[in-house]
CSV table of C-alpha atoms and ligand atoms in Angstrom, one decimal:
chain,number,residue,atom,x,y,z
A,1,UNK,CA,26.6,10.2,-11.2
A,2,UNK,CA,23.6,10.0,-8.9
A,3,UNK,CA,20.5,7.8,-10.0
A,4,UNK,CA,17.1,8.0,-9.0
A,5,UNK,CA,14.5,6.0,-9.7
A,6,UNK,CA,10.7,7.4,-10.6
A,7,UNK,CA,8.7,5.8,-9.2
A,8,UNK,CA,5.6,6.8,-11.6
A,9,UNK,CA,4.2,5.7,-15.6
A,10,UNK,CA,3.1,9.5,-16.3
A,11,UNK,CA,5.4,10.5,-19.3
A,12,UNK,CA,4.7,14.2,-18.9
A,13,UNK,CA,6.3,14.2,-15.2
A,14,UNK,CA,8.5,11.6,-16.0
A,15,UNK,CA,9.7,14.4,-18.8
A,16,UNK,CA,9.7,17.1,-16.3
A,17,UNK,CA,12.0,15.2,-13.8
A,18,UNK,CA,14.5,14.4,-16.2
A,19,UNK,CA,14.4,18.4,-17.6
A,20,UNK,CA,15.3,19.6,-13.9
A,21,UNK,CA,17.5,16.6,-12.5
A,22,UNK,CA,19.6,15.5,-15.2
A,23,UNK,CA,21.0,19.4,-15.8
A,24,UNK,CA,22.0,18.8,-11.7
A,25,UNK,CA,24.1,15.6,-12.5
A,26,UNK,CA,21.5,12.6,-11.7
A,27,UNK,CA,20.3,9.9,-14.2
A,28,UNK,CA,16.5,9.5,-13.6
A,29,UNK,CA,15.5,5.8,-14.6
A,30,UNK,CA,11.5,5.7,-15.2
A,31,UNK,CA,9.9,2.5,-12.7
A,32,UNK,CA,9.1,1.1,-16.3
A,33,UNK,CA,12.7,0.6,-17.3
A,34,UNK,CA,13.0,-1.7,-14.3
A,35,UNK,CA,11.0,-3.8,-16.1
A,36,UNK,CA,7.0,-5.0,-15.4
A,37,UNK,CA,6.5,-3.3,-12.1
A,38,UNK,CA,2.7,-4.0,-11.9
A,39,UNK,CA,1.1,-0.9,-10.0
A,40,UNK,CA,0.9,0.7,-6.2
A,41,UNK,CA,-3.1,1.1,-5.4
A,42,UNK,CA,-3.3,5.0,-4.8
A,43,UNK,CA,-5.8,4.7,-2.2
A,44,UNK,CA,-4.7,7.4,0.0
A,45,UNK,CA,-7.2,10.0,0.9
A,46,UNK,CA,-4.2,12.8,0.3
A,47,UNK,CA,-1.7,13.8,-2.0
A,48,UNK,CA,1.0,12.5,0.7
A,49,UNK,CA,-0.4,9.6,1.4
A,50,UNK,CA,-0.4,8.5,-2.3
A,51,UNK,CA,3.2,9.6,-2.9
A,52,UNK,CA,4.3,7.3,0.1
A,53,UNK,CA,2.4,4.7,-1.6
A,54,UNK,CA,3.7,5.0,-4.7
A,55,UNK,CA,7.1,5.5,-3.9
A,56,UNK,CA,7.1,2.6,-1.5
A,57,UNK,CA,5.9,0.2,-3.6
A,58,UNK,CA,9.1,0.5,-5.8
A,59,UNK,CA,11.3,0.8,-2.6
A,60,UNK,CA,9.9,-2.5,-1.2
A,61,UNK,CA,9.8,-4.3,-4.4
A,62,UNK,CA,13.5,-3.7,-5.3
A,63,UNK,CA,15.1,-2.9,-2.2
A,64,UNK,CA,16.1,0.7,-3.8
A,65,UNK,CA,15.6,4.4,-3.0
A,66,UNK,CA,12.8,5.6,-5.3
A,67,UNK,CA,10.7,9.2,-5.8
A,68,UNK,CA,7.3,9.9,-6.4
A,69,UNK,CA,4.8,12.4,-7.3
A,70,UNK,CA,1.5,12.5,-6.4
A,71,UNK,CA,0.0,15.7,-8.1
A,72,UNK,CA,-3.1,17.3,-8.9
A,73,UNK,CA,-5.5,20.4,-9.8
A,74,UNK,CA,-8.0,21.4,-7.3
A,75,UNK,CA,-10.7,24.3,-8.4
A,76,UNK,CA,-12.2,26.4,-6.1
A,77,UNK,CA,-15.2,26.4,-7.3
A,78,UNK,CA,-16.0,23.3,-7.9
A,79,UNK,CA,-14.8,22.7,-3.6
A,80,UNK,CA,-11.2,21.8,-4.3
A,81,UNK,CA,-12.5,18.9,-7.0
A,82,UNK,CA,-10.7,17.1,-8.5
A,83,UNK,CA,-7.8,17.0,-6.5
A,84,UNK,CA,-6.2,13.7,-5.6
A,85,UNK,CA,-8.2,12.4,-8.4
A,86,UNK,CA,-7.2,14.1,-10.9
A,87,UNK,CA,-5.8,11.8,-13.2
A,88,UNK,CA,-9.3,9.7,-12.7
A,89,UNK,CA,-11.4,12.8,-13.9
A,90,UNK,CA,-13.7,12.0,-16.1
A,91,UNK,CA,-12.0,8.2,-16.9
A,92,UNK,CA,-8.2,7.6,-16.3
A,93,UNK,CA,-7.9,6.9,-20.3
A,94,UNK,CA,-10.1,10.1,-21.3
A,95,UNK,CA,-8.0,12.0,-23.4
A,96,UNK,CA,-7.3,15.6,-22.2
A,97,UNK,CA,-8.6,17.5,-24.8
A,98,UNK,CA,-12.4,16.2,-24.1
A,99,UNK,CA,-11.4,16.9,-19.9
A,100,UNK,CA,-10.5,20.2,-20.5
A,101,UNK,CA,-13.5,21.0,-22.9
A,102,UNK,CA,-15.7,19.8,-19.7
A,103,UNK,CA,-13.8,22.2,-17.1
A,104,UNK,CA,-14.5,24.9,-19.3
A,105,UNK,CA,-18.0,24.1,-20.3
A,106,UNK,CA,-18.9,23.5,-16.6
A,107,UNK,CA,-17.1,27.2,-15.4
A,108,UNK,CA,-18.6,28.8,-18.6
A,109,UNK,CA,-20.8,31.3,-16.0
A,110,UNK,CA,-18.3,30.9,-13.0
A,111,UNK,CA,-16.5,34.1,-12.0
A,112,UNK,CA,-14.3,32.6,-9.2
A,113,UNK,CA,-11.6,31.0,-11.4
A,114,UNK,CA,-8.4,30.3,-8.9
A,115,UNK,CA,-7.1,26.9,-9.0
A,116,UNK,CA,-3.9,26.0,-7.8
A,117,UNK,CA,-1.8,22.3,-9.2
A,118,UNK,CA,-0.6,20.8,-5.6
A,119,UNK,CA,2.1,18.2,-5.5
A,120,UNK,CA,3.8,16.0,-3.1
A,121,UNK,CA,7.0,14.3,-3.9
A,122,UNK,CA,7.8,11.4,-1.7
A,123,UNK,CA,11.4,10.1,-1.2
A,124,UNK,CA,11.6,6.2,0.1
A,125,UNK,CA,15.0,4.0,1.0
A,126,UNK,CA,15.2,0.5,2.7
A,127,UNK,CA,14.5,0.9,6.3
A,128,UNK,CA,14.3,4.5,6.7
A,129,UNK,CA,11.0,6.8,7.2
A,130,UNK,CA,9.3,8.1,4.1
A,131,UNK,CA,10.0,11.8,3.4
A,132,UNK,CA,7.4,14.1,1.7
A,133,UNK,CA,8.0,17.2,0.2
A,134,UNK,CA,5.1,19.5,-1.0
A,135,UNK,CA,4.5,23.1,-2.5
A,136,UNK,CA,1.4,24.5,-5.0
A,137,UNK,CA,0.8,27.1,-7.8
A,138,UNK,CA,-1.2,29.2,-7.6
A,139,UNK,CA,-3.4,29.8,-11.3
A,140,UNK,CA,-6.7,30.4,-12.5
A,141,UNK,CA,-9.0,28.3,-14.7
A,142,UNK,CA,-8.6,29.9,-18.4
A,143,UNK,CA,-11.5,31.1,-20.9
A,144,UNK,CA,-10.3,29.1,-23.6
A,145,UNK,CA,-6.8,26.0,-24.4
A,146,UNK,CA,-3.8,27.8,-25.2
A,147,UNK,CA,-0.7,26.5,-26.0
A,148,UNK,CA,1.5,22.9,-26.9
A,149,UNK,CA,3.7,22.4,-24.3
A,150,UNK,CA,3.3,20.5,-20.7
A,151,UNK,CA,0.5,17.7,-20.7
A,152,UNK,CA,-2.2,17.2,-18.7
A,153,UNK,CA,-4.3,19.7,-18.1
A,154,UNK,CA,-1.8,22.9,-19.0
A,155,UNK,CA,-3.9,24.2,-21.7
A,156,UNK,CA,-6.6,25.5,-19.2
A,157,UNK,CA,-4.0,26.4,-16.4
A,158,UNK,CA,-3.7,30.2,-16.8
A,159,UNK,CA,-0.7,31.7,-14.9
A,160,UNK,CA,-1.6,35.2,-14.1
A,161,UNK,CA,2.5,36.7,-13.0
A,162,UNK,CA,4.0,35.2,-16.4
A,163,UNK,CA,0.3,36.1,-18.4
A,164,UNK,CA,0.2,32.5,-20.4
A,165,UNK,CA,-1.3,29.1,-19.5
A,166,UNK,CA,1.2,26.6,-18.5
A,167,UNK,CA,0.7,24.9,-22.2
A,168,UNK,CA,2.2,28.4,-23.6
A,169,UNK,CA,5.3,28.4,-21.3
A,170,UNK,CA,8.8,26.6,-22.2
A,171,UNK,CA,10.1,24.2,-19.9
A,172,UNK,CA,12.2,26.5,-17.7
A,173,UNK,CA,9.4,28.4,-17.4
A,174,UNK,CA,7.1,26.3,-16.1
A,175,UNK,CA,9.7,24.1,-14.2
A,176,UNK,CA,10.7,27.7,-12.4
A,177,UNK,CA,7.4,27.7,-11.0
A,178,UNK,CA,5.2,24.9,-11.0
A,179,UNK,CA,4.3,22.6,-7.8
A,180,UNK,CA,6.3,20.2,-9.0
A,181,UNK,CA,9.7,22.3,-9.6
A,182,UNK,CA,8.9,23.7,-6.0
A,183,UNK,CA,8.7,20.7,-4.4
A,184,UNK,CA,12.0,19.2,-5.8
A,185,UNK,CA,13.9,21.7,-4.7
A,186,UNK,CA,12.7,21.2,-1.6
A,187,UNK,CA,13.4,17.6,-1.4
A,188,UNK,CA,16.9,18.9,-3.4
A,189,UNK,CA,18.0,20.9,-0.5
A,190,UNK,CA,17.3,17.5,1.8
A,191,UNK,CA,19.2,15.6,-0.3
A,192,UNK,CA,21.9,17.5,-0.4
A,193,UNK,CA,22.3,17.8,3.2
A,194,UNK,CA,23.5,15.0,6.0
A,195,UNK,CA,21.2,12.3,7.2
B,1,LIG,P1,1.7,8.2,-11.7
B,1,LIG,O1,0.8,7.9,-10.5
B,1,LIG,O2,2.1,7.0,-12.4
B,1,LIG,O3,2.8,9.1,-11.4
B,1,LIG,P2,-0.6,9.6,-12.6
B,1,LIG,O4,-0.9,10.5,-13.8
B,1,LIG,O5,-1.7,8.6,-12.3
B,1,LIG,O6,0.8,9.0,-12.8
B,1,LIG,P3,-1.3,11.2,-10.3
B,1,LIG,O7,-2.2,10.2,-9.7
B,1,LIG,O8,-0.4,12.0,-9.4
B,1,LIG,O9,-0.4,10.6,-11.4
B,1,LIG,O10,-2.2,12.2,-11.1
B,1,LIG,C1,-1.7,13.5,-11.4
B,1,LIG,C2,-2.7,14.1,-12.4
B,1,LIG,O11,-2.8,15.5,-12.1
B,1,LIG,C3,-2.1,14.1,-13.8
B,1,LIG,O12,-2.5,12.9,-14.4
B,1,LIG,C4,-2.7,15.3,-14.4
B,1,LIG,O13,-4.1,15.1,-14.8
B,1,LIG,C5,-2.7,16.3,-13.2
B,1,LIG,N1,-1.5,17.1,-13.2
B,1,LIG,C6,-0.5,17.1,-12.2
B,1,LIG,N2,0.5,17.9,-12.5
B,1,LIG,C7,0.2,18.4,-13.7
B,1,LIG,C8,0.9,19.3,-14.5
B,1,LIG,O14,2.1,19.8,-14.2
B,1,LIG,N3,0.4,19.6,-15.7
B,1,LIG,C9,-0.8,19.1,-16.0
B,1,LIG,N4,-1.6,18.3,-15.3
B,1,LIG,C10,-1.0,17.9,-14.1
């Protein structure tokens, strides 16, 4: 068995991590079953730069090989916003359901709706170089919430190909296609080869 650590306290990634790596024979442990980690300071200007942060922080602290995500929604229209602070929108604590009202409220008269979620996974080990892998999906901002599933802000995130917001997709669904099932593949693929 092949454990990696997550180096993050989101439950919905946390979730989504466990959906696509445990089915590919590794046991993700969360950072908070390593006990009272404190917290990196994402003060990175990019989604990169905060993954490398975050994924350090765990690497230096316990001398182990730990992944990150640093994720996010950026809307065209309102010039990429809120992108790496995403999770900050509004208040980190803000629940979801009054973020999303907002979003919609404020594109109530917008006709340029694309969106896309980015994400960057970094991959950290004792005394080697950081690795980042990132991808996007592309989406558009919805008229109205739909759907239970995913977290965040999937109820608003309307996929155009599969015709449902992220909320209204199962988990393969959205892990076939989201930013953040992109990108691990990617860093899969690097994984799996020789370093
Ligand atoms: P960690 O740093 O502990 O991992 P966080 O929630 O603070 O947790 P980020 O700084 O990367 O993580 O913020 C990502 C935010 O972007 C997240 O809180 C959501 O608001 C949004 N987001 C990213 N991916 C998402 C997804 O798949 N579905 C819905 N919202 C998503």
């Amino acid at each position: 068995m092949k454990q990696i650590v997550i180096a993050s306290s989101n439950a919905g990634k946390i979730r989504e991590f466990r959906e696509m790596l445990e089915p590919r024979g590794y046991t993700v442990i969360s950072q908070n079953e390593l006990g009272d980690v404190g917290e990196a300071d994402e003060t990175g200007t990019t989604f990169r730069e905060n993954a490398v942060i975050k994924a350090a922080y765990i690497t230096n602290k316990f001398g182990i090989p730990a992944i990150a995500d640093d994720s996010g929604l950026e809307i065209d229209a309102f010039g990429g916003k809120p992108g790496v602070y995403s999770a900050r929108f509004l208040g980190h604590d803000t629940p979801y359901e009054y973020k999303n009202r907002i979003i919609l409220e404020r594109m109530e008269n917008e006709e340029v709706r694309t969106c896309r979620y980015v994400c960057a996974i970094a991959y950290t080990e004792p005394g080697k170089d950081p690795v980042v892998f990132e991808d996007t999906c592309e989406c558009l901002i919805a008229r109205e919430p739909k759907g239970e599933n995913g977290f965040g802000y999937d109820p608003i995130i309307y996929y155009e190909p599969l015709h449902k917001t992220m909320a209204e997709m199962t988990k393969d669904e959205k892990n076939a296609i989201s930013h953040r099932g992109k990108a691990l593949v990617k860093l899969e693929n690097w994984l799996n080869e020789d370093h």
